PDB file of C-alpha atoms and ligand atoms in Angstrom:
ATOM      1  CA  MET X  78      -0.123   0.095   0.192  1.00 46.00           C
ATOM      2  CA  ALA X  79       1.719   3.185  -1.065  1.00 79.00           C
ATOM      3  CA  ARG X  80      -0.719   5.445   0.336  1.00 96.00           C
ATOM      4  CA  LYS X  81      -0.612   6.219   4.079  1.00 96.00           C
ATOM      5  CA  PRO X  82      -3.554   4.307   5.615  1.00 97.00           C
ATOM      6  CA  MET X  83      -6.074   5.783   7.931  1.00 98.00           C
ATOM      7  CA  MET X  84      -7.962   4.084  10.342  1.00 98.00           C
ATOM      8  CA  ALA X  85     -11.148   6.212  11.599  1.00 98.00           C
ATOM      9  CA  GLY X  86     -13.508   5.492  14.533  1.00 98.00           C
ATOM     10  CA  ASN X  87     -17.080   6.515  14.092  1.00 98.00           C
ATOM     11  CA  TRP X  88     -18.442   6.525  17.568  1.00 98.00           C
ATOM     12  CA  LYS X  89     -21.655   7.696  16.512  1.00 98.00           C
ATOM     13  CA  MET X  90     -24.111   8.783  18.987  1.00 98.00           C
ATOM     14  CA  ASN X  91     -22.112   7.271  21.987  1.00 98.00           C
ATOM     15  CA  ASN X  92     -19.835   8.344  25.079  1.00 98.00           C
ATOM     16  CA  THR X  93     -20.816  11.216  27.438  1.00 98.00           C
ATOM     17  CA  ILE X  94     -17.805  13.366  28.324  1.00 98.00           C
ATOM     18  CA  PRO X  95     -16.438  11.405  30.875  1.00 98.00           C
ATOM     19  CA  GLU X  96     -16.837   8.077  28.903  1.00 98.00           C
ATOM     20  CA  ALA X  97     -14.938   9.631  25.795  1.00 98.00           C
ATOM     21  CA  VAL X  98     -11.987  11.003  27.967  1.00 98.00           C
ATOM     22  CA  VAL X  99     -11.501   7.280  29.337  1.00 98.00           C
ATOM     23  CA  LEU X 100     -11.864   5.731  25.994  1.00 98.00           C
ATOM     24  CA  THR X 101      -9.254   8.244  24.465  1.00 98.00           C
ATOM     25  CA  GLN X 102      -7.002   7.769  27.368  1.00 96.00           C
ATOM     26  CA  GLU X 103      -7.160   3.800  26.844  1.00 96.00           C
ATOM     27  CA  ILE X 104      -6.403   4.163  23.188  1.00 96.00           C
ATOM     28  CA  SER X 105      -3.554   6.454  23.833  1.00 93.00           C
ATOM     29  CA  ASN X 106      -1.906   4.425  26.512  1.00 92.00           C
ATOM     30  CA  ARG X 107      -1.780   1.656  24.191  1.00 90.00           C
ATOM     31  CA  LEU X 108      -0.635   3.575  20.963  1.00 85.00           C
ATOM     32  CA  LYS X 109       2.518   5.768  21.528  1.00 70.00           C
ATOM     33  CA  TYR X 110       4.407   4.884  18.399  1.00 65.00           C
ATOM     34  CA  GLU X 111       4.865   4.954  14.352  1.00 69.00           C
ATOM     35  CA  TRP X 112       2.136   8.014  14.078  1.00 73.00           C
ATOM     36  CA  GLU X 113       3.751   8.583  10.609  1.00 81.00           C
ATOM     37  CA  LYS X 114       2.771   5.384   9.113  1.00 91.00           C
ATOM     38  CA  VAL X 115      -0.647   5.712  10.241  1.00 94.00           C
ATOM     39  CA  ASP X 116      -3.526   8.344  10.419  1.00 96.00           C
ATOM     40  CA  VAL X 117      -5.719   7.762  13.199  1.00 97.00           C
ATOM     41  CA  VAL X 118      -8.970   9.473  13.514  1.00 98.00           C
ATOM     42  CA  LEU X 119     -11.552   9.774  16.075  1.00 98.00           C
ATOM     43  CA  CYS X 120     -14.809  10.949  14.755  1.00 98.00           C
ATOM     44  CA  VAL X 121     -16.474  11.642  18.054  1.00 98.00           C
ATOM     45  CA  PRO X 122     -19.856  13.740  18.804  1.00 98.00           C
ATOM     46  CA  TYR X 123     -19.709  17.308  19.165  1.00 98.00           C
ATOM     47  CA  THR X 124     -19.976  17.425  22.963  1.00 98.00           C
ATOM     48  CA  ALA X 125     -16.678  15.249  23.282  1.00 98.00           C
ATOM     49  CA  LEU X 126     -14.515  16.987  20.480  1.00 98.00           C
ATOM     50  CA  LYS X 127     -12.840  19.363  22.783  1.00 98.00           C
ATOM     51  CA  PRO X 128     -12.266  16.747  25.822  1.00 98.00           C
ATOM     52  CA  VAL X 129     -10.879  14.190  23.417  1.00 98.00           C
ATOM     53  CA  LEU X 130      -8.625  16.540  22.028  1.00 98.00           C
ATOM     54  CA  THR X 131      -7.375  18.052  25.449  1.00 98.00           C
ATOM     55  CA  VAL X 132      -6.594  14.349  26.422  1.00 97.00           C
ATOM     56  CA  LEU X 133      -4.578  13.723  22.971  1.00 96.00           C
ATOM     57  CA  GLU X 134      -2.682  16.883  23.220  1.00 95.00           C
ATOM     58  CA  TYR X 135      -1.816  16.352  26.886  1.00 95.00           C
ATOM     59  CA  ASP X 136      -0.766  12.565  26.161  1.00 91.00           C
ATOM     60  CA  LYS X 137       1.273  13.780  22.879  1.00 90.00           C
ATOM     61  CA  VAL X 138      -0.810  11.439  20.778  1.00 91.00           C
ATOM     62  CA  GLU X 139      -1.053  12.672  17.141  1.00 91.00           C
ATOM     63  CA  ALA X 140      -4.249  11.011  16.406  1.00 95.00           C
ATOM     64  CA  LYS X 141      -6.857  13.782  14.665  1.00 97.00           C
ATOM     65  CA  VAL X 142     -10.218  14.361  15.823  1.00 98.00           C
ATOM     66  CA  ALA X 143     -13.363  14.738  13.422  1.00 98.00           C
ATOM     67  CA  SER X 144     -16.860  15.536  13.755  1.00 98.00           C
ATOM     68  CA  GLN X 145     -19.486  13.394  12.304  1.00 98.00           C
ATOM     69  CA  ASN X 146     -21.636  15.967  10.375  1.00 98.00           C
ATOM     70  CA  VAL X 147     -21.228  19.716   9.783  1.00 98.00           C
ATOM     71  CA  PHE X 148     -23.562  22.523   8.219  1.00 98.00           C
ATOM     72  CA  TRP X 149     -22.014  24.522   5.059  1.00 98.00           C
ATOM     73  CA  GLU X 150     -23.171  27.934   5.952  1.00 98.00           C
ATOM     74  CA  GLU X 151     -20.902  30.309   7.984  1.00 98.00           C
ATOM     75  CA  LYS X 152     -23.150  31.466  10.374  1.00 98.00           C
ATOM     76  CA  GLY X 153     -26.796  32.634  11.190  1.00 98.00           C
ATOM     77  CA  ALA X 154     -30.197  31.353  12.122  1.00 98.00           C
ATOM     78  CA  PHE X 155     -29.597  27.522  11.558  1.00 98.00           C
ATOM     79  CA  THR X 156     -30.737  26.501  15.225  1.00 98.00           C
ATOM     80  CA  GLY X 157     -28.935  23.095  15.793  1.00 98.00           C
ATOM     81  CA  GLU X 158     -26.274  23.250  13.055  1.00 98.00           C
ATOM     82  CA  VAL X 159     -22.748  23.521  13.742  1.00 98.00           C
ATOM     83  CA  SER X 160     -20.524  25.503  11.110  1.00 98.00           C
ATOM     84  CA  VAL X 161     -17.091  24.408   9.394  1.00 98.00           C
ATOM     85  CA  GLY X 162     -15.618  27.373  11.455  1.00 98.00           C
ATOM     86  CA  MET X 163     -16.792  26.017  14.696  1.00 98.00           C
ATOM     87  CA  ILE X 164     -15.309  22.631  14.439  1.00 98.00           C
ATOM     88  CA  LYS X 165     -12.194  24.130  13.038  1.00 98.00           C
ATOM     89  CA  GLY X 166     -11.952  26.098  15.873  1.00 98.00           C
ATOM     90  CA  VAL X 167     -12.058  23.230  18.300  1.00 98.00           C
ATOM     91  CA  GLY X 168      -9.211  21.565  16.403  1.00 98.00           C
ATOM     92  CA  CYS X 169     -11.096  19.469  13.930  1.00 98.00           C
ATOM     93  CA  LYS X 170      -9.065  18.171  10.617  1.00 98.00           C
ATOM     94  CA  TYR X 171     -11.825  16.307   9.224  1.00 98.00           C
ATOM     95  CA  SER X 172     -15.785  15.859   9.304  1.00 98.00           C
ATOM     96  CA  VAL X 173     -17.464  12.928   8.038  1.00 98.00           C
ATOM     97  CA  VAL X 174     -20.015  13.817   5.566  1.00 98.00           C
ATOM     98  CA  GLY X 175     -22.839  11.624   4.214  1.00 98.00           C
ATOM     99  CA  HIS X 176     -22.945   8.741   6.259  1.00 98.00           C
ATOM    100  CA  SER X 177     -25.615   6.384   5.285  1.00 98.00           C
ATOM    101  CA  GLU X 178     -27.497   7.028   8.644  1.00 97.00           C
ATOM    102  CA  ARG X 179     -27.448  10.682   7.904  1.00 98.00           C
ATOM    103  CA  ARG X 180     -28.778   9.937   4.419  1.00 98.00           C
ATOM    104  CA  GLU X 181     -31.443   7.640   5.667  1.00 97.00           C
ATOM    105  CA  MET X 182     -32.423   9.309   8.862  1.00 98.00           C
ATOM    106  CA  PHE X 183     -31.718  12.789   8.350  1.00 98.00           C
ATOM    107  CA  GLY X 184     -32.532  13.733   4.840  1.00 97.00           C
ATOM    108  CA  GLU X 185     -28.959  14.102   3.612  1.00 98.00           C
ATOM    109  CA  THR X 186     -28.558  14.346  -0.270  1.00 98.00           C
ATOM    110  CA  ASP X 187     -25.532  13.872  -2.748  1.00 98.00           C
ATOM    111  CA  GLU X 188     -26.278  17.770  -3.042  1.00 98.00           C
ATOM    112  CA  THR X 189     -25.870  18.437   0.546  1.00 98.00           C
ATOM    113  CA  VAL X 190     -23.076  16.129   1.004  1.00 98.00           C
ATOM    114  CA  ASN X 191     -21.339  18.158  -1.880  1.00 98.00           C
ATOM    115  CA  LYS X 192     -22.034  21.451  -0.157  1.00 98.00           C
ATOM    116  CA  LYS X 193     -20.697  20.300   2.826  1.00 98.00           C
ATOM    117  CA  ALA X 194     -17.476  18.815   1.397  1.00 98.00           C
ATOM    118  CA  LYS X 195     -17.073  22.316  -0.582  1.00 98.00           C
ATOM    119  CA  ALA X 196     -17.150  24.204   2.442  1.00 98.00           C
ATOM    120  CA  LEU X 197     -14.874  21.793   4.377  1.00 98.00           C
ATOM    121  CA  VAL X 198     -12.117  22.092   2.081  1.00 98.00           C
ATOM    122  CA  ALA X 199     -12.649  25.728   1.481  1.00 98.00           C
ATOM    123  CA  ALA X 200     -11.692  25.965   5.244  1.00 98.00           C
ATOM    124  CA  GLY X 201      -8.566  23.994   4.628  1.00 98.00           C
ATOM    125  CA  LEU X 202     -10.318  21.105   6.283  1.00 98.00           C
ATOM    126  CA  GLY X 203     -10.736  17.256   4.760  1.00 98.00           C
ATOM    127  CA  ALA X 204     -14.157  15.410   4.143  1.00 98.00           C
ATOM    128  CA  ILE X 205     -14.671  11.716   4.925  1.00 99.00           C
ATOM    129  CA  VAL X 206     -17.033  11.118   2.144  1.00 98.00           C
ATOM    130  CA  CYS X 207     -19.157   8.414   2.882  1.00 98.00           C
ATOM    131  CA  VAL X 208     -20.785   6.127  -0.225  1.00 98.00           C
ATOM    132  CA  GLY X 209     -22.331   2.963  -0.389  1.00 98.00           C
ATOM    133  CA  GLU X 210     -25.479   0.994  -1.626  1.00 97.00           C
ATOM    134  CA  SER X 211     -28.306  -0.357   0.086  1.00 96.00           C
ATOM    135  CA  LEU X 212     -29.149  -4.303  -0.240  1.00 93.00           C
ATOM    136  CA  GLU X 213     -31.659  -3.479  -2.938  1.00 94.00           C
ATOM    137  CA  VAL X 214     -29.136  -1.770  -5.064  1.00 96.00           C
ATOM    138  CA  ARG X 215     -26.799  -4.661  -4.933  1.00 95.00           C
ATOM    139  CA  ASP X 216     -29.352  -7.314  -5.519  1.00 92.00           C
ATOM    140  CA  ALA X 217     -30.530  -5.360  -8.782  1.00 96.00           C
ATOM    141  CA  GLY X 218     -26.740  -5.601  -9.720  1.00 96.00           C
ATOM    142  CA  THR X 219     -26.409  -1.685 -10.082  1.00 98.00           C
ATOM    143  CA  THR X 220     -23.782  -1.296  -7.225  1.00 98.00           C
ATOM    144  CA  LEU X 221     -21.117   0.196  -9.116  1.00 98.00           C
ATOM    145  CA  ASP X 222     -23.316   2.823 -11.028  1.00 98.00           C
ATOM    146  CA  PHE X 223     -24.916   3.963  -7.815  1.00 98.00           C
ATOM    147  CA  VAL X 224     -21.722   4.229  -5.637  1.00 98.00           C
ATOM    148  CA  CYS X 225     -19.747   6.069  -8.451  1.00 98.00           C
ATOM    149  CA  ALA X 226     -22.754   8.621  -9.020  1.00 98.00           C
ATOM    150  CA  GLN X 227     -22.623   9.287  -5.485  1.00 98.00           C
ATOM    151  CA  VAL X 228     -18.768  10.012  -5.567  1.00 98.00           C
ATOM    152  CA  LYS X 229     -19.278  12.001  -8.502  1.00 98.00           C
ATOM    153  CA  ALA X 230     -21.660  14.337  -6.906  1.00 98.00           C
ATOM    154  CA  ALA X 231     -19.668  14.462  -3.730  1.00 98.00           C
ATOM    155  CA  PHE X 232     -16.851  15.811  -5.432  1.00 98.00           C
ATOM    156  CA  ALA X 233     -18.813  17.784  -8.032  1.00 98.00           C
ATOM    157  CA  GLY X 234     -16.814  21.422  -8.282  1.00 98.00           C
ATOM    158  CA  LEU X 235     -13.926  20.311  -6.016  1.00 98.00           C
ATOM    159  CA  SER X 236     -10.353  21.305  -7.552  1.00 98.00           C
ATOM    160  CA  VAL X 237      -7.565  18.915  -7.495  1.00 98.00           C
ATOM    161  CA  PRO X 238      -5.924  20.230  -4.402  1.00 98.00           C
ATOM    162  CA  GLU X 239      -9.179  20.279  -2.922  1.00 98.00           C
ATOM    163  CA  ALA X 240     -10.153  16.520  -3.416  1.00 98.00           C
ATOM    164  CA  GLN X 241      -6.583  15.698  -2.457  1.00 98.00           C
ATOM    165  CA  LYS X 242      -7.461  16.737   1.229  1.00 97.00           C
ATOM    166  CA  CYS X 243     -10.730  14.249   1.422  1.00 98.00           C
ATOM    167  CA  VAL X 244     -11.228  10.486   1.749  1.00 98.00           C
ATOM    168  CA  VAL X 245     -13.775   8.277   0.515  1.00 98.00           C
ATOM    169  CA  ALA X 246     -15.456   5.928   2.571  1.00 98.00           C
ATOM    170  CA  TYR X 247     -17.264   2.911   1.051  1.00 98.00           C
ATOM    171  CA  GLU X 248     -19.627   1.435   3.294  1.00 97.00           C
ATOM    172  CA  PRO X 249     -22.288  -0.757   2.077  1.00 97.00           C
ATOM    173  CA  VAL X 250     -25.455   0.037   4.082  1.00 96.00           C
ATOM    174  CA  TRP X 251     -26.553  -3.564   4.463  1.00 94.00           C
ATOM    175  CA  ALA X 252     -23.100  -4.569   6.314  1.00 93.00           C
ATOM    176  CA  ILE X 253     -23.218  -1.246   8.890  1.00 91.00           C
ATOM    177  CA  GLY X 254     -23.560  -2.586  12.254  1.00 86.00           C
ATOM    178  CA  THR X 255     -25.071  -6.094  11.158  1.00 87.00           C
ATOM    179  CA  GLY X 256     -21.956  -8.006  11.561  1.00 83.00           C
ATOM    180  CA  ARG X 257     -22.199  -8.868   7.858  1.00 83.00           C
ATOM    181  CA  THR X 258     -19.018  -7.810   6.054  1.00 84.00           C
ATOM    182  CA  ALA X 259     -18.424  -7.490   2.547  1.00 89.00           C
ATOM    183  CA  THR X 260     -16.218  -9.882   1.377  1.00 95.00           C
ATOM    184  CA  PRO X 261     -12.949  -8.586   0.662  1.00 96.00           C
ATOM    185  CA  GLU X 262     -13.394  -9.161  -3.409  1.00 97.00           C
ATOM    186  CA  GLN X 263     -16.792  -7.703  -2.956  1.00 96.00           C
ATOM    187  CA  ALA X 264     -15.174  -4.344  -1.096  1.00 98.00           C
ATOM    188  CA  GLU X 265     -12.171  -4.294  -3.477  1.00 98.00           C
ATOM    189  CA  GLU X 266     -14.354  -4.333  -6.764  1.00 98.00           C
ATOM    190  CA  VAL X 267     -16.473  -1.231  -5.685  1.00 98.00           C
ATOM    191  CA  CYS X 268     -13.264   0.522  -4.092  1.00 98.00           C
ATOM    192  CA  ALA X 269     -11.457  -0.143  -7.589  1.00 98.00           C
ATOM    193  CA  ALA X 270     -14.460   1.286  -9.387  1.00 98.00           C
ATOM    194  CA  ILE X 271     -14.589   4.335  -7.057  1.00 98.00           C
ATOM    195  CA  ARG X 272     -10.529   4.834  -7.825  1.00 98.00           C
ATOM    196  CA  ALA X 273     -11.574   4.841 -11.436  1.00 98.00           C
ATOM    197  CA  ALA X 274     -14.162   7.189 -10.826  1.00 98.00           C
ATOM    198  CA  LEU X 275     -11.993   9.641  -8.934  1.00 98.00           C
ATOM    199  CA  ALA X 276      -9.189   9.234 -12.109  1.00 98.00           C
ATOM    200  CA  ALA X 277     -11.968  10.147 -14.639  1.00 98.00           C
ATOM    201  CA  GLN X 278     -13.529  13.235 -12.518  1.00 98.00           C
ATOM    202  CA  PHE X 279      -9.716  14.711 -11.641  1.00 98.00           C
ATOM    203  CA  ASP X 280      -6.870  12.503 -13.166  1.00 98.00           C
ATOM    204  CA  ALA X 281      -4.842   9.222 -12.561  1.00 98.00           C
ATOM    205  CA  ALA X 282      -2.140  10.601 -10.378  1.00 97.00           C
ATOM    206  CA  THR X 283      -4.864  12.235  -7.988  1.00 98.00           C
ATOM    207  CA  ALA X 284      -6.966   9.112  -7.559  1.00 98.00           C
ATOM    208  CA  GLU X 285      -3.884   7.283  -7.108  1.00 98.00           C
ATOM    209  CA  GLY X 286      -3.076   9.130  -3.921  1.00 98.00           C
ATOM    210  CA  MET X 287      -6.218   9.512  -2.443  1.00 98.00           C
ATOM    211  CA  ARG X 288      -7.275   7.329   0.267  1.00 98.00           C
ATOM    212  CA  ILE X 289     -10.148   4.856   0.202  1.00 98.00           C
ATOM    213  CA  LEU X 290     -11.539   3.392   3.314  1.00 98.00           C
ATOM    214  CA  TYR X 291     -13.899   0.209   3.973  1.00 97.00           C
ATOM    215  CA  GLY X 292     -16.572   0.673   6.632  1.00 97.00           C
ATOM    216  CA  GLY X 293     -19.213  -2.036   7.756  1.00 96.00           C
ATOM    217  CA  SER X 294     -18.420  -4.489  10.457  1.00 94.00           C
ATOM    218  CA  MET X 295     -14.675  -3.933  10.126  1.00 96.00           C
ATOM    219  CA  ASN X 296     -13.189  -5.823  13.152  1.00 97.00           C
ATOM    220  CA  PRO X 297      -9.741  -7.569  14.304  1.00 97.00           C
ATOM    221  CA  GLY X 298     -10.950 -10.765  12.726  1.00 97.00           C
ATOM    222  CA  ASN X 299     -11.582  -9.468   9.101  1.00 96.00           C
ATOM    223  CA  VAL X 300      -9.325  -6.438   9.040  1.00 98.00           C
ATOM    224  CA  ASP X 301      -6.074  -8.101   7.359  1.00 98.00           C
ATOM    225  CA  MET X 302      -8.044  -9.385   4.476  1.00 97.00           C
ATOM    226  CA  LEU X 303      -9.740  -6.136   4.067  1.00 97.00           C
ATOM    227  CA  LEU X 304      -6.359  -4.230   4.103  1.00 98.00           C
ATOM    228  CA  ALA X 305      -4.658  -6.710   1.855  1.00 97.00           C
ATOM    229  CA  GLN X 306      -6.801  -5.295  -0.978  1.00 98.00           C
ATOM    230  CA  GLU X 307      -5.082  -3.149  -3.558  1.00 97.00           C
ATOM    231  CA  ASP X 308      -7.464  -0.116  -3.553  1.00 98.00           C
ATOM    232  CA  ILE X 309      -8.488  -0.325   0.673  1.00 98.00           C
ATOM    233  CA  ASP X 310      -6.404   2.076   2.346  1.00 98.00           C
ATOM    234  CA  GLY X 311      -7.805   1.720   5.946  1.00 98.00           C
ATOM    235  CA  GLY X 312     -11.320   1.611   7.599  1.00 98.00           C
ATOM    236  CA  LEU X 313     -14.164   3.847   8.857  1.00 98.00           C
ATOM    237  CA  VAL X 314     -15.054   1.589  12.183  1.00 98.00           C
ATOM    238  CA  GLY X 315     -18.167   1.992  14.230  1.00 98.00           C
ATOM    239  CA  GLY X 316     -18.791  -0.916  16.699  1.00 97.00           C
ATOM    240  CA  ALA X 317     -15.296  -2.250  17.160  1.00 98.00           C
ATOM    241  CA  SER X 318     -13.952   1.500  17.690  1.00 98.00           C
ATOM    242  CA  LEU X 319     -15.903   1.683  20.807  1.00 98.00           C
ATOM    243  CA  GLU X 320     -13.609  -0.514  22.900  1.00 98.00           C
ATOM    244  CA  ALA X 321      -9.517   0.549  22.959  1.00 97.00           C
ATOM    245  CA  PRO X 322      -8.522  -2.964  22.233  1.00 97.00           C
ATOM    246  CA  SER X 323     -10.227  -3.653  19.307  1.00 97.00           C
ATOM    247  CA  PHE X 324      -9.765  -0.270  17.921  1.00 97.00           C
ATOM    248  CA  VAL X 325      -6.003  -0.593  18.657  1.00 96.00           C
ATOM    249  CA  GLN X 326      -5.822  -3.880  16.883  1.00 96.00           C
ATOM    250  CA  LEU X 327      -7.473  -2.140  13.873  1.00 97.00           C
ATOM    251  CA  VAL X 328      -4.899   0.633  13.927  1.00 96.00           C
ATOM    252  CA  GLN X 329      -2.065  -2.014  14.357  1.00 94.00           C
ATOM    253  CA  ALA X 330      -3.009  -3.922  11.434  1.00 96.00           C
ATOM    254  CA  CYS X 331      -2.403  -0.952   9.135  1.00 95.00           C
ATOM    255  CA  LEU X 332       1.133  -1.054  10.201  1.00 91.00           C
ATOM    256  CA  LYS X 333       1.796  -4.767   9.106  1.00 86.00           C
TER     257      LYS X 333
HETATM  258  P1  PGA F 126     -19.686  -0.572  12.002  1.00 62.45           P
HETATM  259  O1  PGA F 126     -19.820   1.133  11.406  1.00 62.45           O
HETATM  260  O2  PGA F 126     -18.416  -1.038  11.913  1.00 62.45           O
HETATM  261  O3  PGA F 126     -20.574  -0.668  13.544  1.00 62.45           O
HETATM  262  O4  PGA F 126     -20.594  -1.394  10.919  1.00 62.45           O
HETATM  263  C1  PGA F 126     -19.368   1.307  10.534  1.00 62.45           C
HETATM  264  C2  PGA F 126     -19.758   2.832  10.334  1.00 62.45           C
HETATM  265  O5  PGA F 126     -21.224   3.193   9.961  1.00 62.45           O
HETATM  266  O6  PGA F 126     -19.281   3.870   9.842  1.00 62.45           O
END
């Protein structure tokens, strides 16, 4: 893998401040080396961003912190929303955008994902752009077209340097939180198609340099097979990121 791997823990709506601090401390106690070989990202709830960053800074751990969502407007009457400037001010380097749970439950669309990605890169942050098909789409045999269209829409209007700040996370909806992982071959087929789509949208060298993560029931038992695939550069992990030992095993898998 020529690209620097990334292991991102997506905590979703889990962990109060004390719980977040304990988990971060447990992770940092176990991981104090080789930061230059892997990017570790913790995607935590807004309320825990600052406490988690404080622990990482205190422990001198180079992990990055990301929000799980962000709004594209700078400021104003948008009750309940959080701007890019706000997460940047706290110290976030990324935000997840377009997670399937947000697309399904909170009305996120390809268009809003694109607006969020644009706002993030304009501020110098990166977007972790989630794409992935439902079981219906997979059964219909249109997965590659569907996922590549999501990628194209998410990156529409971004320049090459802006796209290079971003990461794509391929997360088949049917594999998220279900314990049903895509086989390495299934995941690789889609990740390779995503890379080809990025090459068509930008250029081959840009696509070669961008990281594509797999997400969906990734765990210490299946991580090696997934990371062994040519176009899989890491993971976006939900369940297995909520316990320090399993998350640390996933990070270590990136160092093999
Ligand atoms: P999971 O979640 O690892 O629990 O399947 C992944 C995700 O939704 O990012």
